[in-house]
Amino acid sequence: MWSFIQEQILGMKWINVLIGRGLSALGLDVADRWGGSIQFFLYDVIKITILLCLLIFIISYLQSFFPPERSKRILGRFHGIGANIIGALLGTVTPFCSCSSIPIFMGFTSAGLPLGVTFSFLISSPMVDLGSFVLLMSIFGIKTAVAYVVLGLVIAVIGGTLIEKLHMEKYVENFVRNANSGVNIEAPDLTVKDRLIYAKDQVVSTFKKVFPYILIGVGIGAVIHNWIPESWVETVLGSRNPFGVVLATIVGVPMYADIFGTIPVAEALLAKGALLGTILSFMMAVTALSLPSLIMLRKAVKPRLLGTFIAICTIGIIIVGYGFNAFQYIFI
């Protein structure tokens, strides 16, 4: 039963079968490179689009109960590591990419919330969310999905706690520390209809922003899946290269995509023999440490705090990568 849910409902393998039959009817051989690439591209775009729209709708409906003003009030009730945990968990129901998370991070910081708590939120928000959990489960299985989310939250909590212990508040830019949002924390009550409209609008807005990256990610995945020899991938990202995790993390940083754009690439890399931990390190680096988001974050924090944030995330991601590689046999 679980295999059916993972493969046919979440993974939607039946769509792949239908696409293969359709392409064959048009005279394309799905067993060759071009036919296989087209099948991979169409299948992943359709599958991810369906999951994306459904997940954004559900998550946005839940998010309507936690607008920034209410989130500030909730976080303000907690202290110590408990506050970091709540901040990290809050990140799982908020924006899908790091650039969208930074304005909320700035709002939390200017509202006087502890810096460590706001950084726990900033780390977890793009890296782990309900959408990533479902998509990972559809491709890699529930054990990998659960482990990825749990370890992502651990990085967020530890990272925020370390920044809190280092007392780096003075490295936040003055305009952020001295800002007064002036927003009433009592959010107006919304009706069910209002929440449904909000969720629908979020689907449209987020889909427009994310869909180009899905196309790019699936396109790269199709090339990897059907054109790049397995021996190349195994040499660079397989067990024969002890620095594969470090390389994947470094390569992921300059890129900009969200979890929906990186999963097709990860799926193709896994099929070509790349190690699971190496792939997940790449995904975490792309989502949490993308260059555009770091440039945006630099406007809010000073270089020393930015460097500390990058170092904590990078070390955490690399440790997670090698850990997954060491215990890959448990997950696959």
mmCIF file of C-alpha atoms in Angstrom:
data_model
loop_
_atom_site.group_PDB
_atom_site.id
_atom_site.type_symbol
_atom_site.label_atom_id
_atom_site.label_comp_id
_atom_site.label_asym_id
_atom_site.label_seq_id
_atom_site.Cartn_x
_atom_site.Cartn_y
_atom_site.Cartn_z
ATOM 1 C CA MET A 1 0.000 0.000 0.000
ATOM 2 C CA TRP A 2 2.764 2.440 0.955
ATOM 3 C CA SER A 3 4.678 1.601 -2.225
ATOM 4 C CA PHE A 4 1.541 2.399 -4.239
ATOM 5 C CA ILE A 5 1.133 5.743 -2.443
ATOM 6 C CA GLN A 6 4.771 6.695 -2.995
ATOM 7 C CA GLU A 7 5.000 5.614 -6.632
ATOM 8 C CA GLN A 8 1.526 6.213 -8.064
ATOM 9 C CA ILE A 9 0.060 9.010 -5.916
ATOM 10 C CA LEU A 10 3.078 11.063 -4.850
ATOM 11 C CA GLY A 11 5.420 9.949 -7.620
ATOM 12 C CA MET A 12 2.652 9.817 -10.263
ATOM 13 C CA LYS A 13 4.422 7.094 -12.248
ATOM 14 C CA TRP A 14 1.217 6.581 -14.217
ATOM 15 C CA ILE A 15 1.794 9.970 -15.847
ATOM 16 C CA ASN A 16 5.229 8.806 -16.977
ATOM 17 C CA VAL A 17 3.648 5.709 -18.543
ATOM 18 C CA LEU A 18 1.035 7.780 -20.369
ATOM 19 C CA ILE A 19 3.675 10.210 -21.656
ATOM 20 C CA GLY A 20 5.814 7.304 -22.850
ATOM 21 C CA ARG A 21 2.891 5.804 -24.738
ATOM 22 C CA GLY A 22 2.008 9.156 -26.250
ATOM 23 C CA LEU A 23 5.561 9.801 -27.442
ATOM 24 C CA SER A 24 5.781 6.280 -28.861
ATOM 25 C CA ALA A 25 2.530 6.876 -30.748
ATOM 26 C CA LEU A 26 4.143 9.980 -32.249
ATOM 27 C CA GLY A 27 7.044 7.890 -33.487
ATOM 28 C CA LEU A 28 9.626 8.778 -30.830
ATOM 29 C CA ASP A 29 11.754 6.059 -29.274
ATOM 30 C CA VAL A 30 11.750 6.754 -25.524
ATOM 31 C CA ALA A 31 14.660 4.345 -25.148
ATOM 32 C CA ASP A 32 17.070 6.636 -26.998
ATOM 33 C CA ARG A 33 18.567 9.862 -25.676
ATOM 34 C CA TRP A 34 16.262 12.365 -27.329
ATOM 35 C CA GLY A 35 13.063 10.445 -26.631
ATOM 36 C CA GLY A 36 14.128 9.689 -23.069
ATOM 37 C CA SER A 37 15.036 13.334 -22.444
ATOM 38 C CA ILE A 38 11.662 14.549 -23.708
ATOM 39 C CA GLN A 39 9.836 11.959 -21.591
ATOM 40 C CA PHE A 40 11.855 12.897 -18.486
ATOM 41 C CA PHE A 41 11.247 16.609 -19.073
ATOM 42 C CA LEU A 42 7.482 16.359 -19.648
ATOM 43 C CA TYR A 43 6.944 13.911 -16.780
ATOM 44 C CA ASP A 44 8.882 15.908 -14.186
ATOM 45 C CA VAL A 45 7.401 19.260 -15.226
ATOM 46 C CA ILE A 46 3.843 17.918 -15.007
ATOM 47 C CA LYS A 47 4.450 16.009 -11.765
ATOM 48 C CA ILE A 48 6.198 18.869 -9.971
ATOM 49 C CA THR A 49 3.657 21.422 -11.217
ATOM 50 C CA ILE A 50 0.737 19.397 -9.857
ATOM 51 C CA LEU A 51 2.454 18.814 -6.504
ATOM 52 C CA LEU A 52 3.654 22.417 -6.357
ATOM 53 C CA CYS A 53 0.220 23.971 -6.854
ATOM 54 C CA LEU A 54 -1.448 21.578 -4.427
ATOM 55 C CA LEU A 55 1.218 22.056 -1.762
ATOM 56 C CA ILE A 56 1.349 25.834 -2.098
ATOM 57 C CA PHE A 57 -2.421 25.982 -1.691
ATOM 58 C CA ILE A 58 -2.363 23.841 1.472
ATOM 59 C CA ILE A 59 0.679 25.561 2.976
ATOM 60 C CA SER A 60 -0.640 29.048 2.158
ATOM 61 C CA TYR A 61 -3.969 28.219 3.783
ATOM 62 C CA LEU A 62 -2.072 27.166 6.929
ATOM 63 C CA GLN A 63 0.165 30.213 6.640
ATOM 64 C CA SER A 64 -2.885 32.487 6.701
ATOM 65 C CA PHE A 65 -3.181 31.597 10.398
ATOM 66 C CA PHE A 66 0.399 32.798 11.001
ATOM 67 C CA PRO A 67 0.929 36.230 9.445
ATOM 68 C CA PRO A 68 4.210 37.960 10.422
ATOM 69 C CA GLU A 69 2.519 39.953 13.180
ATOM 70 C CA ARG A 70 1.130 36.856 14.875
ATOM 71 C CA SER A 71 4.401 35.004 14.352
ATOM 72 C CA LYS A 72 6.261 37.771 16.191
ATOM 73 C CA ARG A 73 3.868 37.483 19.091
ATOM 74 C CA ILE A 74 4.224 33.685 19.248
ATOM 75 C CA LEU A 75 8.023 33.765 19.073
ATOM 76 C CA GLY A 76 8.162 36.434 21.759
ATOM 77 C CA ARG A 77 6.685 33.972 24.274
ATOM 78 C CA PHE A 78 9.647 31.589 24.077
ATOM 79 C CA HIS A 79 13.208 31.875 25.317
ATOM 80 C CA GLY A 80 16.480 29.989 24.970
ATOM 81 C CA ILE A 81 16.781 26.977 22.705
ATOM 82 C CA GLY A 82 12.998 26.521 22.818
ATOM 83 C CA ALA A 83 12.656 29.810 20.953
ATOM 84 C CA ASN A 84 15.176 28.620 18.343
ATOM 85 C CA ILE A 85 13.199 25.427 17.838
ATOM 86 C CA ILE A 86 9.945 27.361 17.390
ATOM 87 C CA GLY A 87 11.697 29.752 14.977
ATOM 88 C CA ALA A 88 13.002 26.839 12.916
ATOM 89 C CA LEU A 89 9.596 25.145 12.876
ATOM 90 C CA LEU A 90 7.936 28.394 11.836
ATOM 91 C CA GLY A 91 10.232 28.402 8.819
ATOM 92 C CA THR A 92 8.578 25.224 7.552
ATOM 93 C CA VAL A 93 5.304 27.049 6.807
ATOM 94 C CA THR A 94 6.749 30.237 5.332
ATOM 95 C CA PRO A 95 8.225 31.339 1.963
ATOM 96 C CA PHE A 96 9.730 28.865 -0.485
ATOM 97 C CA CYS A 97 13.038 30.569 -1.235
ATOM 98 C CA SER A 98 15.703 32.359 0.764
ATOM 99 C CA CYS A 99 15.177 35.741 -0.932
ATOM 100 C CA SER A 100 11.529 35.727 0.165
ATOM 101 C CA SER A 101 12.524 34.833 3.729
ATOM 102 C CA ILE A 102 14.955 37.699 4.231
ATOM 103 C CA PRO A 103 12.335 40.512 4.436
ATOM 104 C CA ILE A 104 10.505 38.527 7.140
ATOM 105 C CA PHE A 105 13.829 37.948 8.920
ATOM 106 C CA MET A 106 14.443 41.701 8.887
ATOM 107 C CA GLY A 107 10.950 42.339 10.245
ATOM 108 C CA PHE A 108 11.458 39.856 13.085
ATOM 109 C CA THR A 109 14.843 41.382 13.926
ATOM 110 C CA SER A 110 13.561 44.958 13.914
ATOM 111 C CA ALA A 111 10.675 43.852 16.152
ATOM 112 C CA GLY A 112 13.211 42.972 18.844
ATOM 113 C CA LEU A 113 13.181 39.178 18.631
ATOM 114 C CA PRO A 114 16.466 37.484 19.642
ATOM 115 C CA LEU A 115 18.934 37.364 16.772
ATOM 116 C CA GLY A 116 19.506 33.628 17.165
ATOM 117 C CA VAL A 117 15.792 32.940 16.811
ATOM 118 C CA THR A 118 15.520 34.995 13.637
ATOM 119 C CA PHE A 119 18.515 33.171 12.141
ATOM 120 C CA SER A 120 17.001 29.782 12.999
ATOM 121 C CA PHE A 121 13.987 30.919 11.011
ATOM 122 C CA LEU A 122 16.158 32.225 8.162
ATOM 123 C CA ILE A 123 18.043 28.929 7.825
ATOM 124 C CA SER A 124 15.043 26.608 7.992
ATOM 125 C CA SER A 125 12.615 28.607 5.843
ATOM 126 C CA PRO A 126 14.150 27.908 2.410
ATOM 127 C CA MET A 127 15.834 24.629 3.343
ATOM 128 C CA VAL A 128 12.996 22.622 4.892
ATOM 129 C CA ASP A 129 9.275 23.037 4.399
ATOM 130 C CA LEU A 130 6.214 20.877 3.964
ATOM 131 C CA GLY A 131 6.584 21.054 0.218
ATOM 132 C CA SER A 132 10.149 19.759 0.255
ATOM 133 C CA PHE A 133 9.073 16.915 2.529
ATOM 134 C CA VAL A 134 6.361 15.703 0.150
ATOM 135 C CA LEU A 135 8.509 16.086 -2.966
ATOM 136 C CA LEU A 136 11.471 14.330 -1.368
ATOM 137 C CA MET A 137 9.184 11.544 -0.222
ATOM 138 C CA SER A 138 7.828 11.119 -3.758
ATOM 139 C CA ILE A 139 11.330 10.537 -5.138
ATOM 140 C CA PHE A 140 13.627 9.298 -2.378
ATOM 141 C CA GLY A 141 11.148 7.696 0.020
ATOM 142 C CA ILE A 142 9.849 8.589 3.459
ATOM 143 C CA LYS A 143 13.035 7.698 5.382
ATOM 144 C CA THR A 144 15.170 10.085 3.349
ATOM 145 C CA ALA A 145 12.516 12.818 3.460
ATOM 146 C CA VAL A 146 12.134 12.617 7.236
ATOM 147 C CA ALA A 147 15.908 12.522 7.795
ATOM 148 C CA TYR A 148 16.445 15.516 5.482
ATOM 149 C CA VAL A 149 13.832 17.637 7.246
ATOM 150 C CA VAL A 150 14.979 16.667 10.742
ATOM 151 C CA LEU A 151 18.647 17.368 9.988
ATOM 152 C CA GLY A 152 17.749 20.625 8.264
ATOM 153 C CA LEU A 153 15.909 21.728 11.398
ATOM 154 C CA VAL A 154 18.886 20.645 13.515
ATOM 155 C CA ILE A 155 21.201 22.849 11.423
ATOM 156 C CA ALA A 156 18.762 25.745 11.837
ATOM 157 C CA VAL A 157 18.479 25.329 15.619
ATOM 158 C CA ILE A 158 22.223 24.854 16.188
ATOM 159 C CA GLY A 159 23.071 27.706 13.829
ATOM 160 C CA GLY A 160 20.687 30.108 15.531
ATOM 161 C CA THR A 161 21.863 29.017 18.985
ATOM 162 C CA LEU A 162 25.549 29.561 18.089
ATOM 163 C CA ILE A 163 24.833 33.035 16.711
ATOM 164 C CA GLU A 164 22.905 33.820 19.894
ATOM 165 C CA LYS A 165 25.786 32.626 22.103
ATOM 166 C CA LEU A 166 28.296 34.698 20.123
ATOM 167 C CA HIS A 167 26.294 37.875 20.929
ATOM 168 C CA MET A 168 26.501 39.258 17.394
ATOM 169 C CA GLU A 169 23.655 41.758 17.664
ATOM 170 C CA LYS A 170 26.064 44.634 17.023
ATOM 171 C CA TYR A 171 26.758 43.231 13.572
ATOM 172 C CA VAL A 172 23.187 43.873 12.414
ATOM 173 C CA GLU A 173 22.946 47.025 10.317
ATOM 174 C CA ASN A 174 21.629 50.009 12.254
ATOM 175 C CA PHE A 175 18.627 50.620 10.011
ATOM 176 C CA VAL A 176 17.371 47.107 10.814
ATOM 177 C CA ARG A 177 17.992 47.295 14.565
ATOM 178 C CA ASN A 178 16.439 50.729 14.881
ATOM 179 C CA ALA A 179 13.473 50.115 12.600
ATOM 180 C CA ASN A 180 10.042 50.271 14.122
ATOM 181 C CA SER A 181 7.570 48.347 12.053
ATOM 182 C CA GLY A 182 4.598 49.973 13.739
ATOM 183 C CA VAL A 183 2.405 47.055 12.701
ATOM 184 C CA ASN A 184 -0.367 45.943 15.003
ATOM 185 C CA ILE A 185 0.372 42.373 16.040
ATOM 186 C CA GLU A 186 -3.333 41.602 16.255
ATOM 187 C CA ALA A 187 -4.065 40.313 12.759
ATOM 188 C CA PRO A 188 -7.674 40.702 11.636
ATOM 189 C CA ASP A 189 -9.823 37.589 11.677
ATOM 190 C CA LEU A 190 -10.191 36.008 8.268
ATOM 191 C CA THR A 191 -13.130 33.979 7.069
ATOM 192 C CA VAL A 192 -12.684 30.600 5.397
ATOM 193 C CA LYS A 193 -13.445 32.282 2.072
ATOM 194 C CA ASP A 194 -10.749 34.904 2.731
ATOM 195 C CA ARG A 195 -8.201 32.184 3.499
ATOM 196 C CA LEU A 196 -9.127 30.241 0.358
ATOM 197 C CA ILE A 197 -8.750 33.377 -1.766
ATOM 198 C CA TYR A 198 -5.406 34.103 -0.104
ATOM 199 C CA ALA A 199 -4.236 30.531 -0.779
ATOM 200 C CA LYS A 200 -5.320 30.754 -4.426
ATOM 201 C CA ASP A 201 -3.509 34.075 -4.882
ATOM 202 C CA GLN A 202 -0.372 32.596 -3.333
ATOM 203 C CA VAL A 203 -0.520 29.649 -5.736
ATOM 204 C CA VAL A 204 -0.654 32.015 -8.723
ATOM 205 C CA SER A 205 2.027 34.359 -7.386
ATOM 206 C CA THR A 206 4.450 31.669 -6.249
ATOM 207 C CA PHE A 207 3.948 29.552 -9.357
ATOM 208 C CA LYS A 208 4.843 32.497 -11.603
ATOM 209 C CA LYS A 209 8.080 33.019 -9.669
ATOM 210 C CA VAL A 210 9.011 29.363 -9.311
ATOM 211 C CA PHE A 211 8.003 27.859 -12.657
ATOM 212 C CA PRO A 212 11.012 29.194 -14.630
ATOM 213 C CA TYR A 213 13.331 27.507 -12.133
ATOM 214 C CA ILE A 214 11.358 24.271 -12.463
ATOM 215 C CA LEU A 215 11.887 24.363 -16.214
ATOM 216 C CA ILE A 216 15.607 25.051 -15.782
ATOM 217 C CA GLY A 217 15.993 22.393 -13.095
ATOM 218 C CA VAL A 218 14.095 19.751 -15.060
ATOM 219 C CA GLY A 219 16.020 20.661 -18.198
ATOM 220 C CA ILE A 220 19.330 20.161 -16.388
ATOM 221 C CA GLY A 221 17.995 16.937 -14.901
ATOM 222 C CA ALA A 222 17.009 15.660 -18.357
ATOM 223 C CA VAL A 223 20.496 16.362 -19.687
ATOM 224 C CA ILE A 224 22.132 14.618 -16.732
ATOM 225 C CA HIS A 225 19.712 11.700 -16.910
ATOM 226 C CA ASN A 226 20.134 10.938 -20.601
ATOM 227 C CA TRP A 227 23.329 12.555 -21.884
ATOM 228 C CA ILE A 228 25.996 12.541 -19.167
ATOM 229 C CA PRO A 229 27.723 9.160 -18.731
ATOM 230 C CA GLU A 230 27.326 7.493 -15.351
ATOM 231 C CA SER A 231 31.103 7.163 -15.051
ATOM 232 C CA TRP A 232 31.477 10.956 -15.056
ATOM 233 C CA VAL A 233 28.945 11.493 -12.296
ATOM 234 C CA GLU A 234 30.340 8.639 -10.221
ATOM 235 C CA THR A 235 33.876 10.020 -10.576
ATOM 236 C CA VAL A 236 32.912 13.527 -9.440
ATOM 237 C CA LEU A 237 30.091 12.863 -6.969
ATOM 238 C CA GLY A 238 30.403 9.148 -6.220
ATOM 239 C CA SER A 239 32.254 7.222 -3.555
ATOM 240 C CA ARG A 240 35.521 7.446 -5.468
ATOM 241 C CA ASN A 241 35.767 11.162 -4.710
ATOM 242 C CA PRO A 242 36.094 11.814 -0.950
ATOM 243 C CA PHE A 243 35.620 15.536 -1.589
ATOM 244 C CA GLY A 244 32.334 15.113 -3.469
ATOM 245 C CA VAL A 245 30.263 16.586 -0.633
ATOM 246 C CA VAL A 246 32.490 19.663 -0.374
ATOM 247 C CA LEU A 247 32.448 20.121 -4.154
ATOM 248 C CA ALA A 248 28.646 19.775 -4.325
ATOM 249 C CA THR A 249 28.228 22.340 -1.541
ATOM 250 C CA ILE A 250 30.557 24.838 -3.207
ATOM 251 C CA VAL A 251 28.903 24.373 -6.618
ATOM 252 C CA GLY A 252 25.458 24.892 -5.094
ATOM 253 C CA VAL A 253 26.208 28.292 -3.533
ATOM 254 C CA PRO A 254 26.354 30.456 -6.718
ATOM 255 C CA MET A 255 23.111 28.959 -8.004
ATOM 256 C CA TYR A 256 19.655 30.316 -7.271
ATOM 257 C CA ALA A 257 16.650 28.037 -7.087
ATOM 258 C CA ASP A 258 14.197 26.747 -4.550
ATOM 259 C CA ILE A 259 13.612 23.162 -3.480
ATOM 260 C CA PHE A 260 11.274 22.586 -6.439
ATOM 261 C CA GLY A 261 13.980 23.443 -8.945
ATOM 262 C CA THR A 262 16.724 21.376 -7.326
ATOM 263 C CA ILE A 263 14.816 18.100 -6.882
ATOM 264 C CA PRO A 264 14.784 17.167 -10.617
ATOM 265 C CA VAL A 265 18.563 17.652 -10.700
ATOM 266 C CA ALA A 266 18.922 15.558 -7.545
ATOM 267 C CA GLU A 267 16.737 12.822 -9.010
ATOM 268 C CA ALA A 268 18.876 12.624 -12.147
ATOM 269 C CA LEU A 269 22.145 12.660 -10.193
ATOM 270 C CA LEU A 270 20.975 9.812 -7.964
ATOM 271 C CA ALA A 271 20.042 7.736 -11.013
ATOM 272 C CA LYS A 272 23.543 8.296 -12.388
ATOM 273 C CA GLY A 273 25.300 7.012 -9.281
ATOM 274 C CA ALA A 274 25.910 10.131 -7.194
ATOM 275 C CA LEU A 275 25.863 9.501 -3.450
ATOM 276 C CA LEU A 276 22.729 10.527 -1.551
ATOM 277 C CA GLY A 277 24.525 12.734 0.973
ATOM 278 C CA THR A 278 26.393 14.550 -1.784
ATOM 279 C CA ILE A 279 23.109 15.249 -3.574
ATOM 280 C CA LEU A 280 21.384 16.510 -0.421
ATOM 281 C CA SER A 281 24.357 18.773 0.368
ATOM 282 C CA PHE A 282 23.973 20.302 -3.094
ATOM 283 C CA MET A 283 20.244 20.854 -2.494
ATOM 284 C CA MET A 284 20.803 22.440 0.923
ATOM 285 C CA ALA A 285 23.533 24.747 -0.409
ATOM 286 C CA VAL A 286 21.390 25.936 -3.313
ATOM 287 C CA THR A 287 18.371 26.676 -1.138
ATOM 288 C CA ALA A 288 20.053 28.115 1.978
ATOM 289 C CA LEU A 289 23.211 29.769 0.597
ATOM 290 C CA SER A 290 22.327 30.995 -2.879
ATOM 291 C CA LEU A 291 24.414 33.977 -3.978
ATOM 292 C CA PRO A 292 21.444 36.335 -4.592
ATOM 293 C CA SER A 293 20.099 35.702 -1.089
ATOM 294 C CA LEU A 294 23.535 36.316 0.447
ATOM 295 C CA ILE A 295 23.750 39.626 -1.400
ATOM 296 C CA MET A 296 20.345 40.603 -0.016
ATOM 297 C CA LEU A 297 21.316 39.481 3.479
ATOM 298 C CA ARG A 298 24.501 41.562 3.338
ATOM 299 C CA LYS A 299 22.313 44.668 3.186
ATOM 300 C CA ALA A 300 20.841 43.741 6.570
ATOM 301 C CA VAL A 301 23.910 42.425 8.414
ATOM 302 C CA LYS A 302 27.595 43.282 8.553
ATOM 303 C CA PRO A 303 30.300 41.113 6.952
ATOM 304 C CA ARG A 304 31.334 39.382 10.188
ATOM 305 C CA LEU A 305 27.816 38.151 10.929
ATOM 306 C CA LEU A 306 27.283 37.203 7.286
ATOM 307 C CA GLY A 307 30.539 35.220 7.322
ATOM 308 C CA THR A 308 29.515 33.457 10.537
ATOM 309 C CA PHE A 309 26.153 32.544 9.020
ATOM 310 C CA ILE A 310 27.812 31.159 5.874
ATOM 311 C CA ALA A 311 30.399 29.204 7.890
ATOM 312 C CA ILE A 312 27.800 27.628 10.203
ATOM 313 C CA CYS A 313 25.519 26.623 7.331
ATOM 314 C CA THR A 314 28.391 25.306 5.201
ATOM 315 C CA ILE A 315 29.874 23.198 7.995
ATOM 316 C CA GLY A 316 26.447 21.855 8.937
ATOM 317 C CA ILE A 317 25.602 20.990 5.329
ATOM 318 C CA ILE A 318 28.923 19.203 4.805
ATOM 319 C CA ILE A 319 28.501 17.177 8.014
ATOM 320 C CA VAL A 320 24.987 16.178 6.943
ATOM 321 C CA GLY A 321 26.283 15.191 3.509
ATOM 322 C CA TYR A 322 29.016 12.909 4.805
ATOM 323 C CA GLY A 323 26.583 11.468 7.366
ATOM 324 C CA PHE A 324 24.082 10.538 4.667
ATOM 325 C CA ASN A 325 26.844 9.057 2.531
ATOM 326 C CA ALA A 326 28.068 6.917 5.413
ATOM 327 C CA PHE A 327 24.594 5.540 6.108
ATOM 328 C CA GLN A 328 23.187 5.571 2.569
ATOM 329 C CA TYR A 329 22.422 1.866 2.796
ATOM 330 C CA ILE A 330 19.772 2.666 5.440
ATOM 331 C CA PHE A 331 17.892 5.079 3.197
ATOM 332 C CA ILE A 332 18.171 3.456 -0.237
#
